[in-house]
PDB file of C-alpha atoms in Angstrom:
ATOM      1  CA  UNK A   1      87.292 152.244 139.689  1.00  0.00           C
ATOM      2  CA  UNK A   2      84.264 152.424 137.660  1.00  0.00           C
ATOM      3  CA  UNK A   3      83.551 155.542 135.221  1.00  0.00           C
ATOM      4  CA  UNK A   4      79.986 156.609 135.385  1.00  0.00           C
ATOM      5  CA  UNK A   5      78.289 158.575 132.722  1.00  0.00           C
ATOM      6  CA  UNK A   6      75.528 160.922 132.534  1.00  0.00           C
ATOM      7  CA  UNK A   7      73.569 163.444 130.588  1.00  0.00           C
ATOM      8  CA  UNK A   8      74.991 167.172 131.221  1.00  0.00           C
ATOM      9  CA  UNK A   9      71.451 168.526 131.721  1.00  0.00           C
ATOM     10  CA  UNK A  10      68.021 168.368 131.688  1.00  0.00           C
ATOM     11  CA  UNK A  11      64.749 170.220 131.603  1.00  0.00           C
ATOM     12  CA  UNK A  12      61.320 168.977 133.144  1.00  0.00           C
ATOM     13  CA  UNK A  13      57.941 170.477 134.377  1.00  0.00           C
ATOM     14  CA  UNK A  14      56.082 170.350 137.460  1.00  0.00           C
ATOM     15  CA  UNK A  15      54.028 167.055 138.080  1.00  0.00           C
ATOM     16  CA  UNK A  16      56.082 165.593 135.263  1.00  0.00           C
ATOM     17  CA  UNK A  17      57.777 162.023 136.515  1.00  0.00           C
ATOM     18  CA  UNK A  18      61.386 162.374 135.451  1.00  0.00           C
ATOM     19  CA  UNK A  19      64.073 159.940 134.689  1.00  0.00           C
ATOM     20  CA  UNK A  20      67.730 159.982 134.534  1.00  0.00           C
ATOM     21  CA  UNK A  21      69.815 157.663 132.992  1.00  0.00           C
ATOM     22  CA  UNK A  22      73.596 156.597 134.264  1.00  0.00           C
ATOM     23  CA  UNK A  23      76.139 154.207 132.274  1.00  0.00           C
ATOM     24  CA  UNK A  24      78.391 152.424 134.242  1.00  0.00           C
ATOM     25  CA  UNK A  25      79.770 149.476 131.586  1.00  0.00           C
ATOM     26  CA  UNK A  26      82.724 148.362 133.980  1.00  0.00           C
ATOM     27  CA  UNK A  27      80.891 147.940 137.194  1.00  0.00           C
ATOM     28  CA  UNK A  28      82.434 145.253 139.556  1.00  0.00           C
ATOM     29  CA  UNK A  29      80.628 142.624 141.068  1.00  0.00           C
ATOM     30  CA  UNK A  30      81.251 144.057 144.438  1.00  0.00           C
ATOM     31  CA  UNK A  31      79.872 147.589 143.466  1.00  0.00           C
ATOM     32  CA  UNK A  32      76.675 149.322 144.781  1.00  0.00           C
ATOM     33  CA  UNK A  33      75.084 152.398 142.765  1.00  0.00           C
ATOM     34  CA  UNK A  34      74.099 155.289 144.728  1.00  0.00           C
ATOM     35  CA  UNK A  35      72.866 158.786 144.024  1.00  0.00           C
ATOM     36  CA  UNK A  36      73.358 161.946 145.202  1.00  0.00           C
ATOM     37  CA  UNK A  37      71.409 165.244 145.180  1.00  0.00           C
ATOM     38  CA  UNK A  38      73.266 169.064 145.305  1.00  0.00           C
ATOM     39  CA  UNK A  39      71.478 172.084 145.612  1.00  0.00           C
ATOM     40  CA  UNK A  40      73.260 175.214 144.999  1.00  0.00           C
ATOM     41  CA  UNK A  41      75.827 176.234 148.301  1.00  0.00           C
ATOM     42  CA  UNK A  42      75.266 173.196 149.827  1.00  0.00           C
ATOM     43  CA  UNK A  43      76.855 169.501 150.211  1.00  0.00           C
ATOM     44  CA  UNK A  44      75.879 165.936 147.982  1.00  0.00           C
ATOM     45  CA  UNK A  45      73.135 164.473 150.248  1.00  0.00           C
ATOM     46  CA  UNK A  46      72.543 160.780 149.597  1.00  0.00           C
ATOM     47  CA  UNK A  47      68.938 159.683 147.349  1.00  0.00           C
ATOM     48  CA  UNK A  48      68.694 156.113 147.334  1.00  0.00           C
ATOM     49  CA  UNK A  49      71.469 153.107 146.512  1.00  0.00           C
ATOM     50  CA  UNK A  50      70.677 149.946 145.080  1.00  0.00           C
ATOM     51  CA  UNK A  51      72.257 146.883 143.824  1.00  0.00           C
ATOM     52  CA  UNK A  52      70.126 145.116 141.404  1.00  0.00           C
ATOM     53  CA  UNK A  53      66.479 145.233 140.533  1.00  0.00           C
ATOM     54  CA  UNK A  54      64.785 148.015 141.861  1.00  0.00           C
ATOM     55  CA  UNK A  55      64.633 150.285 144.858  1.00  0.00           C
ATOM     56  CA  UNK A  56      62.190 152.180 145.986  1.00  0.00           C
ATOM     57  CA  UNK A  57      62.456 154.939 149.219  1.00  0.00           C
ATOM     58  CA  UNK A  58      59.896 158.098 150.045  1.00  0.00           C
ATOM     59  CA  UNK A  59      61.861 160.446 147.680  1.00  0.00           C
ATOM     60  CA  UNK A  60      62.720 158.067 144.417  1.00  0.00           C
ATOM     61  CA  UNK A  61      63.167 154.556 142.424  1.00  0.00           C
ATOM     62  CA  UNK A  62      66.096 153.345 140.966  1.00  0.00           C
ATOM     63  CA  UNK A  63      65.855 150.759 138.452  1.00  0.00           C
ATOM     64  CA  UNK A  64      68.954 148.606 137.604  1.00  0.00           C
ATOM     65  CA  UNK A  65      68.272 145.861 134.369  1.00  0.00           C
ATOM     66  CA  UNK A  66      69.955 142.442 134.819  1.00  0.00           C
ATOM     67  CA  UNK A  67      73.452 143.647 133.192  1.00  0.00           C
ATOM     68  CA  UNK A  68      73.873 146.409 135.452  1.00  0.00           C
ATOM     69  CA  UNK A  69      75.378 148.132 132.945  1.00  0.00           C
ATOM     70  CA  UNK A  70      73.261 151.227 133.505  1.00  0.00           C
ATOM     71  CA  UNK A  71      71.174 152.609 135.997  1.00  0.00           C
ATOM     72  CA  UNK A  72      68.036 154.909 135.915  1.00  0.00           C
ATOM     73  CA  UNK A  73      67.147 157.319 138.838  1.00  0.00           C
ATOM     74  CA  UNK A  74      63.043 157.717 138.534  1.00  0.00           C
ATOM     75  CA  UNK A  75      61.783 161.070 140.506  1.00  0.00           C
ATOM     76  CA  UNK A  76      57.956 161.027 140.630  1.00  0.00           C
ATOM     77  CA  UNK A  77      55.879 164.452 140.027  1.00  0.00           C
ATOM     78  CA  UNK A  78      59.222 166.435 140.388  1.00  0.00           C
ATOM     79  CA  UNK A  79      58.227 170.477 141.674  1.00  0.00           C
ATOM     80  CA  UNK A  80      60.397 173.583 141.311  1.00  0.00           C
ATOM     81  CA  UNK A  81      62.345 172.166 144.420  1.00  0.00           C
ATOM     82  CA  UNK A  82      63.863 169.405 142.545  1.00  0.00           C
ATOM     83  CA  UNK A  83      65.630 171.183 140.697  1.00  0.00           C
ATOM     84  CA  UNK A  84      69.536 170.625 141.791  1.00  0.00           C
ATOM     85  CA  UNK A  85      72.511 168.475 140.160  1.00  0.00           C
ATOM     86  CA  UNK A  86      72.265 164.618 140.385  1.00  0.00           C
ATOM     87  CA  UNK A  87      75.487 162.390 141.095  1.00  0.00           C
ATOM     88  CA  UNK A  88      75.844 158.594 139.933  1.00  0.00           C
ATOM     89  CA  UNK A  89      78.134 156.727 141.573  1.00  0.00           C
ATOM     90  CA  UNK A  90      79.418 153.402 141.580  1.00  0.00           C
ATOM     91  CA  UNK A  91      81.997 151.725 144.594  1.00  0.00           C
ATOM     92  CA  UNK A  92      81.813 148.714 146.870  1.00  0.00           C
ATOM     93  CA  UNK A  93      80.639 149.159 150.345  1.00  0.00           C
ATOM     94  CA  UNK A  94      84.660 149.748 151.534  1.00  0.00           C
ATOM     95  CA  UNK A  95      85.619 152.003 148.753  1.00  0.00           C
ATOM     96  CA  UNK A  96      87.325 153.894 150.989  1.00  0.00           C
ATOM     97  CA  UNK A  97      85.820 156.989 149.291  1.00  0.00           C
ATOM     98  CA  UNK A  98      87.136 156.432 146.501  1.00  0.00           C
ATOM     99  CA  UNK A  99      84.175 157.312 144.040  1.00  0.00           C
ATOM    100  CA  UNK A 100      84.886 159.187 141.649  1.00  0.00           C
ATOM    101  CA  UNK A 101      82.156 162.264 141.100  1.00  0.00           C
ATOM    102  CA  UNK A 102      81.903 163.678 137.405  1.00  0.00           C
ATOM    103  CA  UNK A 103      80.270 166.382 136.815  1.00  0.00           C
ATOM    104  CA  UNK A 104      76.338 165.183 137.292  1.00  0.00           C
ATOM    105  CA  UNK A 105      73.192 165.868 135.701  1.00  0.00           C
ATOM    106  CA  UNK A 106      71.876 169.322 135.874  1.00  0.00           C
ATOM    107  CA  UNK A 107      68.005 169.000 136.572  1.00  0.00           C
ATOM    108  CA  UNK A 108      65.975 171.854 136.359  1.00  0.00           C
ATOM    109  CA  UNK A 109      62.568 171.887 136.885  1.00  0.00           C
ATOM    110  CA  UNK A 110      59.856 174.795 134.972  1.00  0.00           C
ATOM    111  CA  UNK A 111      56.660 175.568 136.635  1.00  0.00           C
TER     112      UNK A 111
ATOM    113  CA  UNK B   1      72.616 165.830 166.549  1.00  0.00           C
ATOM    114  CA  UNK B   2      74.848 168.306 164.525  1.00  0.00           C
ATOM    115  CA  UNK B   3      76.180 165.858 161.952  1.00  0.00           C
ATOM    116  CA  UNK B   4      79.424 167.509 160.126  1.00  0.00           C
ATOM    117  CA  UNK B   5      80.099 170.729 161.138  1.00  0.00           C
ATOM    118  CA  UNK B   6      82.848 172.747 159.151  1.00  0.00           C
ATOM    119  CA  UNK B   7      84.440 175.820 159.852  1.00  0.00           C
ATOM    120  CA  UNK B   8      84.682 178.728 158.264  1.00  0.00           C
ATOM    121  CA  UNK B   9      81.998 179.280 156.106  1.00  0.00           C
ATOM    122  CA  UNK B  10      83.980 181.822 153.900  1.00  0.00           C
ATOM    123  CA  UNK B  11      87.258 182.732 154.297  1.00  0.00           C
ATOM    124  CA  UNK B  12      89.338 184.942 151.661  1.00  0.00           C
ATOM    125  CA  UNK B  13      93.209 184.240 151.778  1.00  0.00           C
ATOM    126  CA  UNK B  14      96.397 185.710 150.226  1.00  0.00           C
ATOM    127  CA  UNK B  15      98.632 183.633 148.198  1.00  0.00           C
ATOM    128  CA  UNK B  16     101.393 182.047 150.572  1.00  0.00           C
ATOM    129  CA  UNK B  17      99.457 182.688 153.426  1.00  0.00           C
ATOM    130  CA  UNK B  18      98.320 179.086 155.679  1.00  0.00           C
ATOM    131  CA  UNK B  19      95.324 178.163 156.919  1.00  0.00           C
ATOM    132  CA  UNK B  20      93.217 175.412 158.520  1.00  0.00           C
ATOM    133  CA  UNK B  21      89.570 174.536 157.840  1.00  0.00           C
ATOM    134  CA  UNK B  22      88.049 172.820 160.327  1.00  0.00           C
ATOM    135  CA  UNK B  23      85.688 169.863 160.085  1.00  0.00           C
ATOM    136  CA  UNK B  24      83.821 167.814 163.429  1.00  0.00           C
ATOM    137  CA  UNK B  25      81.020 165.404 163.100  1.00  0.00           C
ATOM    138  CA  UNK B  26      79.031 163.754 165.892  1.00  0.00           C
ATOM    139  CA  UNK B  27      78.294 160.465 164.310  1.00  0.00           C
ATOM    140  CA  UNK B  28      81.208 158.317 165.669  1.00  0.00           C
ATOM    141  CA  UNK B  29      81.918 157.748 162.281  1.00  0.00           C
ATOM    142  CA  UNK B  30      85.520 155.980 161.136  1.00  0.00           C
ATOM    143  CA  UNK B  31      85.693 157.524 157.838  1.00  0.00           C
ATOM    144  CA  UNK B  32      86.064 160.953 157.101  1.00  0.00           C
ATOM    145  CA  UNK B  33      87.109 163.425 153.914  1.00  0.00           C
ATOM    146  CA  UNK B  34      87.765 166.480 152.250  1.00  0.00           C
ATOM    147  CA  UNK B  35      86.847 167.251 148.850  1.00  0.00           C
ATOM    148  CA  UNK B  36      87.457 170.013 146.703  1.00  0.00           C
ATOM    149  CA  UNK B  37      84.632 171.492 143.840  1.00  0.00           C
ATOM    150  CA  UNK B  38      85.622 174.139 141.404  1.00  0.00           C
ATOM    151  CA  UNK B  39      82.700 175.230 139.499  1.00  0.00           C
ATOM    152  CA  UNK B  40      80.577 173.219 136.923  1.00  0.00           C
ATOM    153  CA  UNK B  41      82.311 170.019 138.519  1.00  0.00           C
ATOM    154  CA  UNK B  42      82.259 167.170 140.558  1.00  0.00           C
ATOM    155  CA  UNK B  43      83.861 166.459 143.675  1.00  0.00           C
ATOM    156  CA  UNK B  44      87.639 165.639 143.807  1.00  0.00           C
ATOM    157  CA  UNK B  45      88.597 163.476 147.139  1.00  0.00           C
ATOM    158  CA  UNK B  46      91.923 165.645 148.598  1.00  0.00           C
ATOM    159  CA  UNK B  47      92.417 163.360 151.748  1.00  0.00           C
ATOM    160  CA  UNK B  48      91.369 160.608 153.844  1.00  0.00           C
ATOM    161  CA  UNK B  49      91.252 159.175 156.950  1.00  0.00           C
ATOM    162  CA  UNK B  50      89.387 155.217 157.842  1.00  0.00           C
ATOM    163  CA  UNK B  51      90.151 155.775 161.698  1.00  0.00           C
ATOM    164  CA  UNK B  52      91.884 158.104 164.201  1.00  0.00           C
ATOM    165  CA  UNK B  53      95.586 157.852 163.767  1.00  0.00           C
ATOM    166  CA  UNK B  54      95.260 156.941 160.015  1.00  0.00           C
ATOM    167  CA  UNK B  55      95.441 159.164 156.676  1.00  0.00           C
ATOM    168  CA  UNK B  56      95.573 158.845 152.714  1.00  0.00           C
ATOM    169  CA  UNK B  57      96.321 160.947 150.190  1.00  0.00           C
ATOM    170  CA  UNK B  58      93.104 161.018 147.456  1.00  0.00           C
ATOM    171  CA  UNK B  59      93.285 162.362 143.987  1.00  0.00           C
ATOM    172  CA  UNK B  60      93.785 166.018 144.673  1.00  0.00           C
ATOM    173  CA  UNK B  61      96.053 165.967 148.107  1.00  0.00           C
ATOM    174  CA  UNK B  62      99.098 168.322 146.871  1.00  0.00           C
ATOM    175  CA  UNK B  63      99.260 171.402 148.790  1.00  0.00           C
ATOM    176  CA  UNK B  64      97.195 169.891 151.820  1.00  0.00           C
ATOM    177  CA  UNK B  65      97.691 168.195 154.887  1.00  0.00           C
ATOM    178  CA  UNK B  66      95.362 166.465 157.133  1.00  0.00           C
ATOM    179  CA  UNK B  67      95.920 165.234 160.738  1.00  0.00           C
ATOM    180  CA  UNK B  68      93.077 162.434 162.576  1.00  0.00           C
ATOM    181  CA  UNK B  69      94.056 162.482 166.402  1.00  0.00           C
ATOM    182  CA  UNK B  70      90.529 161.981 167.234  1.00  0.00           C
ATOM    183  CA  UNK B  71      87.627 160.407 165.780  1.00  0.00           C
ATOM    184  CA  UNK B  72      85.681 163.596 165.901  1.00  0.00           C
ATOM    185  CA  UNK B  73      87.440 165.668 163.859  1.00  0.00           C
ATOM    186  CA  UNK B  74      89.221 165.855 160.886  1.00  0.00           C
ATOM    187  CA  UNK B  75      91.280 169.783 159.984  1.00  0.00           C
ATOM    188  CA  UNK B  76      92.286 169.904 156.544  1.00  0.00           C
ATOM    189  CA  UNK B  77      95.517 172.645 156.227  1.00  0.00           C
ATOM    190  CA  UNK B  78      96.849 174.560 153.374  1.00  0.00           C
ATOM    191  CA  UNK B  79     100.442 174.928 153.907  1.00  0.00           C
ATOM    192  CA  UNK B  80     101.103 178.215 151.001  1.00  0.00           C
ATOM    193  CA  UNK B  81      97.820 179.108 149.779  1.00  0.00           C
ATOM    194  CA  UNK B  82      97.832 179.466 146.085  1.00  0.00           C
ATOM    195  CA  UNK B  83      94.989 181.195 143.458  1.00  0.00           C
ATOM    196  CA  UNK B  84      94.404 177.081 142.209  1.00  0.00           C
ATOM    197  CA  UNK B  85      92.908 176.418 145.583  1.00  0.00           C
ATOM    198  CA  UNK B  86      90.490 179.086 145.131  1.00  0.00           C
ATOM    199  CA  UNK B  87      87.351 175.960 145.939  1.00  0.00           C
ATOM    200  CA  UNK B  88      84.248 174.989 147.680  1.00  0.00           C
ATOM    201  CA  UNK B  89      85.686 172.678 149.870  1.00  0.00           C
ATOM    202  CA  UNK B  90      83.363 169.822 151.781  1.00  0.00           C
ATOM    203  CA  UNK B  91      84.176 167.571 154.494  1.00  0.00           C
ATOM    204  CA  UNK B  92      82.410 164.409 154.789  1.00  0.00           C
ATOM    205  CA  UNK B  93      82.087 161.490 156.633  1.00  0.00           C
ATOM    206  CA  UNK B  94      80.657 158.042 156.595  1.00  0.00           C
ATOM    207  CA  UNK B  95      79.865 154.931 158.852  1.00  0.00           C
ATOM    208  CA  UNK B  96      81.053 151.764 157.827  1.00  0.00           C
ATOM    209  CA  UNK B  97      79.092 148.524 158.009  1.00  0.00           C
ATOM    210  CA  UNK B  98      76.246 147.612 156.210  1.00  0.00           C
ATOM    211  CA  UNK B  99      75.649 151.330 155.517  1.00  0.00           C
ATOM    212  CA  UNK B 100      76.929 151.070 151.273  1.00  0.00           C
ATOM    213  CA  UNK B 101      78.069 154.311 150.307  1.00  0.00           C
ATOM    214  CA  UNK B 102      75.886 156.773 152.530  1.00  0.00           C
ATOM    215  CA  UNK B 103      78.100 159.567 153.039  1.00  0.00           C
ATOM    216  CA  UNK B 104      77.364 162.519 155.159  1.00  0.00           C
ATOM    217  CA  UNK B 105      78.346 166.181 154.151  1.00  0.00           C
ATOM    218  CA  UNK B 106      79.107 169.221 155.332  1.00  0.00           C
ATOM    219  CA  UNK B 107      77.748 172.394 154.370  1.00  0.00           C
ATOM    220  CA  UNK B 108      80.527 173.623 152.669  1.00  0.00           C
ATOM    221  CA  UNK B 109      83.877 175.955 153.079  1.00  0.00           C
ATOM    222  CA  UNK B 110      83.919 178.715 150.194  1.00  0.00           C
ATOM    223  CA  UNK B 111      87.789 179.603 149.890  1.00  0.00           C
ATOM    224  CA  UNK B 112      89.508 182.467 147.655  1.00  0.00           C
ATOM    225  CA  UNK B 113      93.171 182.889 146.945  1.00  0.00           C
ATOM    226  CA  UNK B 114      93.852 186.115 146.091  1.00  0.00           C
TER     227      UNK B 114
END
């Protein structure tokens, strides 16, 4: 199972485009990356997934270079609402759940 | 369309005492989950289930049992609660197909063992 890591925290303002950054050096050839977003007392709810190249939907881009050894999750002019914990993972599409969830990347977003 | 539904929201428990958790979803999805979150952390998969009828133990799954008699819902029991259960616990659940790793989750079970 790949082992995904990311930064513990960050800090951004308003309007600012932010980026975060996952490593995933032992992704399989069968394995998607997806992102998730928490917000405080509530459940992961899914961002965008890609496999190679980029991905753009309403809410974010991911960008995945040729190695796909890394990935970066791109959140245009982020506001205070933003702010939450993001999840990389990294599984084929019959994982049978079993992605394993570190501890994410702490956004939080100053007016 | 109500998604995952889990029940209840809080619930405060006394060590050795049982309990079930409840979790439904209206998706007609095949795979469903429980997790477990302690604070500062990520999610750790407790249980499993890829169809009604069929269950697997994930990384977490001692102290827990799960039953799938129907697609629809998925209960997650503690047999003899204990203060290292004291969680967030989420239920999930996912279609399979095409869909990559889109999973949908509840809003979350807040449990403490005292």
């Amino acid at each position: 199972l790949a082992k995904t890591t990311q930064p513990i925290s960050m800090d951004s303002y308003e309007g600012q485009e932010v980026n975060i950054t996952c490593s995933h050096n032992n992704i399989a050839t069968n394995d998607y990356i997806t992102w998730y977003q928490q917000f405080p007392s509530q459940g992961p709810r899914f961002i965008i997934q890609g496999y190679k190249t980029k991905v753009t939907n309403e809410v974010a881009s991911l960008f995945i270079p040729a190695d796909r050894k890394s990935s970066t999750l791109s959140l245009p002019r982020v506001s205070l609402s933003d702010t939450a914990v993001y999840y990389c993972l990294v599984g084929d599409l019959d994982s049978n759940y079993q992605l394993i969830w570190g501890a994410g990347t702490k956004l939080i977003i100053k007016p | 369309n109500a998604g995952v539904t889990q029940t209840p929201k809080f619930q405060v428990l006394k060590t050795g005492q049982s309990m079930t958790l409840q979790c439904a979803q209206d998706m007609n999805h095949e795979y469903m989950s429980w997790y477990r979150q302690d604070p500062g952390m990520g999610l750790r998969l407790i249980h499993y289930s890829v169809g009604a009828g069929i269950t697997d133990q994930g990384e977490v799954p001692n102290g827990y049992n799960v039953s799938r008699s129907t697609t629809e819902d998925f209960p997650l029991r503690l047999l003899s609660a204990a203060p290292s259960q004291t969680s967030v616990y989420f239920c999930a659940s996912r279609p399979t197909g095409g869909s990559g790793n889109t999973i949908y989750f509840g809003e979350g079970s807040w449990l403490t063992v005292v």
